Short mmCIF file of C-alpha atoms in Angstrom, two decimals:
data_model
loop_
_atom_site.label_atom_id
_atom_site.label_comp_id
_atom_site.label_asym_id
_atom_site.label_seq_id
_atom_site.Cartn_x
_atom_site.Cartn_y
_atom_site.Cartn_z
CA UNK A 68 106.71 172.83 45.39
CA UNK A 69 103.76 171.71 47.47
CA UNK A 70 105.13 173.46 50.55
CA UNK A 71 105.72 176.65 48.53
CA UNK A 72 102.18 176.45 47.20
CA UNK A 73 100.72 176.22 50.70
CA UNK A 74 102.92 179.10 51.87
CA UNK A 75 101.96 181.41 49.00
CA UNK A 76 98.27 180.62 49.39
CA UNK A 77 98.29 181.42 53.13
CA UNK A 78 100.06 184.73 52.45
CA UNK A 79 97.46 185.92 49.97
CA UNK A 80 99.01 184.72 46.70
CA UNK A 81 96.69 181.95 45.47
CA UNK A 82 98.74 179.17 43.87
CA UNK A 83 97.89 175.66 42.65
CA UNK A 84 100.15 172.63 42.34
CA UNK A 85 99.01 169.57 40.38
CA UNK A 86 100.46 166.12 41.16
CA UNK A 87 99.45 164.24 38.03
CA UNK A 88 98.68 160.57 37.76
CA UNK A 89 99.78 158.77 34.56
CA UNK A 90 98.43 159.81 31.16
CA UNK A 91 97.86 157.48 28.22
CA UNK A 92 100.20 159.73 26.24
CA UNK A 93 102.87 159.90 28.95
CA UNK A 94 105.84 157.84 30.11
CA UNK A 95 103.77 155.83 32.60
CA UNK A 96 101.09 154.72 30.15
CA UNK A 97 102.29 151.09 30.45
CA UNK A 98 101.50 150.78 34.17
CA UNK A 99 99.87 147.50 35.14
CA UNK A 100 96.13 148.04 35.61
CA UNK A 101 96.11 145.42 38.35
CA UNK A 102 97.85 147.98 40.57
CA UNK A 103 94.61 149.98 40.67
CA UNK A 104 95.86 153.00 38.70
CA UNK A 105 94.39 153.71 35.25
CA UNK A 106 96.05 156.28 32.94
CA UNK A 107 94.11 159.44 32.14
CA UNK A 108 92.86 160.07 28.63
CA UNK A 109 94.11 163.33 27.13
CA UNK A 110 90.65 164.90 27.17
CA UNK A 111 90.17 163.92 30.82
CA UNK A 112 93.50 165.42 31.76
CA UNK A 113 92.71 168.75 30.15
CA UNK A 114 89.32 168.90 31.89
CA UNK A 115 90.97 168.13 35.23
CA UNK A 116 93.55 170.84 34.56
CA UNK A 117 90.71 173.37 34.30
CA UNK A 118 88.98 171.89 37.36
CA UNK A 119 92.14 172.22 39.45
CA UNK A 120 91.90 176.02 39.21
CA UNK A 121 88.60 175.98 41.08
CA UNK A 122 89.53 173.38 43.68
CA UNK A 123 89.43 174.27 47.38
CA UNK A 124 92.89 172.79 48.01
CA UNK A 125 96.07 174.43 46.68
CA UNK A 126 97.48 170.94 45.97
CA UNK A 127 95.40 168.54 43.88
CA UNK A 128 95.99 164.99 42.61
CA UNK A 129 94.21 164.21 39.31
CA UNK A 130 94.46 160.44 39.15
CA UNK A 131 92.30 157.44 38.30
CA UNK A 132 92.30 155.07 41.29
CA UNK A 133 90.22 151.90 41.14
CA UNK A 134 89.16 151.17 44.72
CA UNK A 135 88.16 147.60 43.87
CA UNK A 136 91.53 146.79 42.28
CA UNK A 137 93.43 148.45 45.12
CA UNK A 138 91.66 146.34 47.76
CA UNK A 139 91.37 143.06 45.83
CA UNK A 140 94.64 141.55 47.04
CA UNK A 141 95.16 142.92 50.55
CA UNK A 142 91.61 143.69 51.70
CA UNK A 143 92.39 147.38 52.24
CA UNK A 144 93.63 150.43 50.39
CA UNK A 145 97.43 150.92 50.71
CA UNK A 146 98.24 153.36 53.51
CA UNK A 147 99.78 155.88 51.10
CA UNK A 148 96.50 156.20 49.19
CA UNK A 149 93.93 156.06 51.99
CA UNK A 150 93.48 159.83 52.05
CA UNK A 151 92.65 159.66 48.34
CA UNK A 152 90.52 156.51 48.36
CA UNK A 153 88.67 156.28 51.69
CA UNK A 154 87.49 152.71 51.07
CA UNK A 155 88.84 150.21 53.56
CA UNK A 156 87.80 146.57 53.70
CA UNK A 157 89.36 145.61 57.02
CA UNK A 158 86.31 143.63 58.12
CA UNK A 159 86.36 141.53 54.96
CA UNK A 160 90.03 140.75 55.50
CA UNK A 161 89.36 139.77 59.10
CA UNK A 162 86.54 137.45 58.05
CA UNK A 163 88.79 135.88 55.43
CA UNK A 164 91.51 135.31 58.04
CA UNK A 165 89.04 133.69 60.42
CA UNK A 166 87.67 131.45 57.67
CA UNK A 167 91.11 130.36 56.54
CA UNK A 168 92.22 129.66 60.10
CA UNK A 169 89.06 127.66 60.80
CA UNK A 170 89.65 125.49 57.74
CA UNK A 171 93.22 124.78 58.82
CA UNK A 172 92.24 123.92 62.40
CA UNK A 173 89.88 121.27 61.11
CA UNK A 174 92.77 119.48 59.38
CA UNK A 175 95.40 117.15 60.71
CA UNK A 176 98.92 118.52 61.04
CA UNK A 177 100.00 116.70 57.87
CA UNK A 178 97.03 118.01 55.91
CA UNK A 179 97.75 121.54 57.15
CA UNK A 180 101.25 121.32 55.75
CA UNK A 181 99.95 119.95 52.44
CA UNK A 182 97.34 122.69 52.11
CA UNK A 183 99.80 125.48 52.93
CA UNK A 184 102.41 124.04 50.59
CA UNK A 185 99.87 123.97 47.75
CA UNK A 186 98.82 127.54 48.54
CA UNK A 187 102.39 128.89 48.50
CA UNK A 188 103.30 126.95 45.34
CA UNK A 189 100.19 128.23 43.56
CA UNK A 190 101.04 131.84 44.39
CA UNK A 191 104.71 131.43 43.44
CA UNK A 192 103.69 129.94 40.10
CA UNK A 193 101.17 132.71 39.47
CA UNK A 194 103.67 135.49 40.20
CA UNK A 195 106.63 133.98 38.35
CA UNK A 196 104.63 132.59 35.42
CA UNK A 197 105.09 128.85 36.00
CA UNK A 198 102.45 126.70 34.31
CA UNK A 199 102.77 123.90 36.87
CA UNK A 200 102.93 124.80 40.60
CA UNK A 201 104.48 121.38 41.25
CA UNK A 202 107.56 122.60 39.38
CA UNK A 203 108.31 124.92 42.32
CA UNK A 204 110.97 123.20 44.46
CA UNK A 205 110.07 123.78 48.15
CA UNK A 206 113.75 123.75 49.12
CA UNK A 207 114.95 126.20 46.46
CA UNK A 208 115.57 129.75 47.63
CA UNK A 209 113.05 132.35 46.44
CA UNK A 210 116.00 134.40 45.19
CA UNK A 211 117.10 131.53 42.97
CA UNK A 212 113.55 131.03 41.70
CA UNK A 213 113.68 134.55 40.26
CA UNK A 214 112.01 136.81 42.85
CA UNK A 215 112.95 140.48 42.90
CA UNK A 216 111.62 143.39 44.96
CA UNK A 217 108.49 143.93 42.85
CA UNK A 218 107.50 140.28 42.50
CA UNK A 219 108.14 139.79 46.23
CA UNK A 220 105.56 142.45 47.06
CA UNK A 221 103.04 141.00 44.60
CA UNK A 222 103.60 137.55 46.11
CA UNK A 223 103.04 138.97 49.60
CA UNK A 224 99.86 140.69 48.46
CA UNK A 225 98.49 137.47 47.00
CA UNK A 226 99.17 135.57 50.21
CA UNK A 227 97.52 138.34 52.23
CA UNK A 228 94.42 138.08 50.05
CA UNK A 229 94.33 134.27 50.30
CA UNK A 230 94.90 134.06 54.05
CA UNK A 231 93.60 137.36 55.40
CA UNK A 232 96.94 137.98 57.10
CA UNK A 233 98.94 141.21 57.05
CA UNK A 234 102.34 139.84 56.04
CA UNK A 235 105.37 142.14 55.64
CA UNK A 236 106.85 143.15 52.29
CA UNK A 237 110.11 141.44 53.35
CA UNK A 238 108.39 138.05 53.50
CA UNK A 239 110.53 136.21 50.95
CA UNK A 240 113.72 137.59 52.48
CA UNK A 241 112.75 136.67 56.05
CA UNK A 242 111.66 133.14 55.04
CA UNK A 243 113.83 132.34 52.02
CA UNK A 244 112.17 129.22 50.61
CA UNK A 245 108.77 127.59 50.33
CA UNK A 246 109.36 125.11 53.16
CA UNK A 247 110.34 127.85 55.60
CA UNK A 248 107.43 130.05 54.54
CA UNK A 249 104.91 127.22 54.99
CA UNK A 250 105.96 126.81 58.63
CA UNK A 251 105.79 130.56 59.17
CA UNK A 252 102.28 130.74 57.71
CA UNK A 253 101.15 127.83 59.86
CA UNK A 254 102.36 129.67 62.96
CA UNK A 255 100.85 132.98 61.87
CA UNK A 256 97.44 131.50 61.10
CA UNK A 257 97.15 129.07 64.01
CA UNK A 258 98.95 131.15 66.63
CA UNK A 259 101.95 130.62 68.88
CA UNK A 260 100.86 127.07 69.77
CA UNK A 261 101.87 125.94 66.29
CA UNK A 262 105.40 127.25 66.63
CA UNK A 263 108.17 124.81 67.33
CA UNK A 264 110.12 125.67 70.44
CA UNK A 265 113.64 126.69 69.52
CA UNK A 266 116.49 125.12 71.51
CA UNK A 267 118.52 127.62 73.48
CA UNK A 268 122.01 127.31 74.85
CA UNK A 269 122.22 126.60 78.59
CA UNK A 270 125.43 127.22 80.50
CA UNK A 271 127.00 124.04 81.82
CA UNK A 272 127.39 123.62 85.56
CA UNK A 273 130.45 121.45 85.05
CA UNK A 274 134.03 122.53 84.67
CA UNK A 275 133.95 122.52 80.86
CA UNK A 276 130.87 124.01 79.14
CA UNK A 277 132.07 122.95 75.66
CA UNK A 278 131.07 119.54 74.35
CA UNK A 279 132.25 118.27 70.96
CA UNK A 280 129.43 116.51 69.12
CA UNK A 281 130.82 116.57 65.60
CA UNK A 282 134.15 117.09 63.88
CA UNK A 283 135.50 117.28 60.35
CA UNK A 284 138.96 117.87 58.95
CA UNK A 285 141.30 117.73 55.96
CA UNK A 286 145.02 116.98 56.33
CA UNK A 287 147.87 115.85 54.13
CA UNK A 288 148.31 112.11 53.79
CA UNK A 289 144.78 111.60 52.47
CA UNK A 290 143.18 112.43 55.84
CA UNK A 291 139.49 113.34 55.38
CA UNK A 292 138.01 112.34 58.77
CA UNK A 293 138.99 112.67 62.46
CA UNK A 294 139.37 108.87 62.59
CA UNK A 295 141.89 108.94 59.74
CA UNK A 296 143.78 111.73 61.48
CA UNK A 297 143.99 109.69 64.68
CA UNK A 298 145.14 106.67 62.71
CA UNK A 299 147.85 108.78 61.05
CA UNK A 300 149.12 110.00 64.42
CA UNK A 301 148.89 106.59 66.09
CA UNK A 302 150.73 104.83 63.28
CA UNK A 303 153.34 107.59 62.88
CA UNK A 304 152.91 107.37 59.10
CA UNK A 305 154.47 109.92 56.76
CA UNK A 306 151.92 112.38 55.33
CA UNK A 307 154.45 114.07 53.01
CA UNK A 308 154.00 113.37 49.30
CA UNK A 309 155.18 114.51 45.88
CA UNK A 310 153.81 117.69 44.32
CA UNK A 311 150.22 117.36 43.05
CA UNK A 312 149.85 116.77 39.33
CA UNK A 313 146.38 118.37 39.03
CA UNK A 314 147.32 122.00 39.76
CA UNK A 315 148.83 122.95 36.43
CA UNK A 316 152.29 123.34 37.96
CA UNK A 317 155.43 122.83 35.92
CA UNK A 318 157.06 120.63 38.56
CA UNK A 319 160.14 119.89 36.47
CA UNK A 320 160.90 123.58 35.98
CA UNK A 321 160.08 124.48 39.58
CA UNK A 322 162.59 122.06 41.09
CA UNK A 323 166.21 123.15 41.55
CA UNK A 324 168.29 120.94 43.90
CA UNK A 325 170.79 123.77 44.48
CA UNK A 326 168.13 126.07 45.91
CA UNK A 327 169.79 129.02 44.20
CA UNK A 328 167.63 129.67 41.12
CA UNK A 329 164.90 132.34 41.68
CA UNK A 330 161.31 131.12 41.65
CA UNK A 331 162.24 127.49 42.27
CA UNK A 332 162.12 124.98 45.10
CA UNK A 333 164.94 122.73 46.24
CA UNK A 334 162.41 120.09 47.38
CA UNK A 335 159.85 118.11 45.37
CA UNK A 336 157.69 116.96 48.25
CA UNK A 337 155.41 118.55 50.84
CA UNK A 338 152.15 118.31 52.74
CA UNK A 339 149.37 118.62 50.17
CA UNK A 340 145.62 118.06 49.92
CA UNK A 341 145.51 116.30 46.58
CA UNK A 342 141.69 116.31 46.44
CA UNK A 343 141.27 120.04 47.17
CA UNK A 344 139.87 120.61 43.67
CA UNK A 345 136.97 118.19 44.24
CA UNK A 346 134.25 120.55 45.44
CA UNK A 347 130.46 120.21 45.24
CA UNK A 348 129.70 123.80 44.25
CA UNK A 349 126.00 123.18 43.56
CA UNK A 350 125.40 122.00 47.14
CA UNK A 351 126.40 125.43 48.42
CA UNK A 352 124.61 127.42 45.72
CA UNK A 353 127.88 128.42 44.06
CA UNK A 354 128.33 128.59 40.30
CA UNK A 355 131.17 126.63 38.65
CA UNK A 356 132.85 129.87 37.59
CA UNK A 357 132.71 131.30 41.09
CA UNK A 358 134.13 128.07 42.50
CA UNK A 359 137.14 128.38 40.19
CA UNK A 360 137.91 131.82 41.61
CA UNK A 361 137.48 130.79 45.27
CA UNK A 362 140.42 130.40 47.59
CA UNK A 363 140.65 126.64 48.29
CA UNK A 364 140.57 127.51 52.00
CA UNK A 365 137.03 128.81 51.54
CA UNK A 366 135.95 125.62 49.78
CA UNK A 367 137.52 123.45 52.49
CA UNK A 368 135.86 125.55 55.17
CA UNK A 369 132.42 125.05 53.62
CA UNK A 370 132.97 121.30 53.28
CA UNK A 371 134.26 120.73 56.81
CA UNK A 372 131.62 122.97 58.42
CA UNK A 373 128.91 120.99 56.63
CA UNK A 374 130.46 117.64 57.53
CA UNK A 375 130.78 118.58 61.20
CA UNK A 376 126.97 118.78 61.38
CA UNK A 377 126.45 115.62 59.35
CA UNK A 378 128.85 113.66 61.57
CA UNK A 379 126.85 114.83 64.58
CA UNK A 380 123.73 113.34 62.98
CA UNK A 381 122.22 116.77 62.31
CA UNK A 382 120.78 117.75 58.94
CA UNK A 383 122.43 121.14 58.26
CA UNK A 384 119.33 122.37 56.40
CA UNK A 385 117.21 121.79 59.51
CA UNK A 386 119.16 124.49 61.34
CA UNK A 387 118.30 127.25 58.88
CA UNK A 388 117.13 130.31 60.80
CA UNK A 389 118.11 128.89 64.20
CA UNK A 390 120.57 130.31 66.71
CA UNK A 391 123.42 128.20 65.34
CA UNK A 392 126.74 129.37 63.99
CA UNK A 393 130.10 128.16 62.74
CA UNK A 394 133.02 130.12 64.16
CA UNK A 395 136.26 130.16 62.23
CA UNK A 396 139.79 131.52 62.47
CA UNK A 397 141.68 132.43 59.30
CA UNK A 398 145.42 133.08 59.41
CA UNK A 399 146.00 134.50 55.95
CA UNK A 400 144.59 134.54 52.46
CA UNK A 401 146.88 135.27 49.53
CA UNK A 402 145.05 133.33 46.84
CA UNK A 403 144.08 136.34 44.71
CA UNK A 404 147.64 137.66 44.69
CA UNK A 405 148.85 134.31 43.33
CA UNK A 406 146.05 134.00 40.78
CA UNK A 407 148.03 135.34 37.82
CA UNK A 408 146.21 136.15 34.58
CA UNK A 409 142.76 135.07 35.73
CA UNK A 410 140.44 134.16 32.84
CA UNK A 411 137.84 136.85 32.10
CA UNK A 412 134.96 134.56 33.00
CA UNK A 413 136.15 134.17 36.61
CA UNK A 414 137.92 137.50 37.20
CA UNK A 415 134.74 139.08 38.58
CA UNK A 416 134.58 136.52 41.38
CA UNK A 417 138.13 137.02 42.71
CA UNK A 418 137.09 139.67 45.24
CA UNK A 419 134.62 137.44 47.11
CA UNK A 420 136.66 134.36 46.37
CA UNK A 421 139.65 135.65 48.32
CA UNK A 422 137.95 137.75 51.01
CA UNK A 423 138.90 136.99 54.58
#
């Protein structure tokens, strides 16, 4: 419409297009005034409608924009609105950034961390409506705290106003918890010198560039560690056992010594992980219902990957965001096909729970 309006006007057919802001009597009357946009009263709107006919531009935008509210959080008018509200407070934002950085530089490293942690917790509490900032767990993911796209932007804006920085709208997705964000803010405010050097892989000059620093495993015979596996091999013990009793299997009906009845087994023993159902779902941020619908191979993979780091003396959480990965091979996954008559409360998780 706006393009058509410009075209008609330039070809001698004067036309006007009006891009209205919200009215008090319209669908957008509930907009948050903190966003800097105030709805038009009906009388105002009608007056602006008449004024639009005498405007120099063929496209007009009747809208209440509060320059003070628009610049209160970020120090400048949003880029989309700068042509409408030519009020930019870049210098104020720069002064705020310098002041904040100066205050941090005068602190010890520990005090810097404490001050930044308090700042982030305060802003999280303000955005999400917590009465006590101390209730914000620094290790809990922002997603789990309740952030969505809108609150993430508001949170970013508040931090920009408090620090004078120009942080991206993806802040809570790039740095997913308070602890990670505190370190990012420290580096942003104090410069590259505050960043911790990240270890990088260096090719070995020896014949074998791979060094094993941690292992974890699960095997039949009650094997839960590499040491127990070695002991099993060295002692030549038998790892075969009777069918598990905690799987809901009708072992008596399943067994047929003739091996001729359909859907039965002619043996009553095999190599089983009897503790496969013991899984700490909360540690991995998985709900109990989702854990029920997960292929046991996935649960075992999560456990052993985590233990491999722990056995190497490395806190797995300390590697978040680093150039570290766990590489895995999966032969097959037929759990979902064997999950007959899944309860309604877990059926929605079967797709992810059995994905290769």
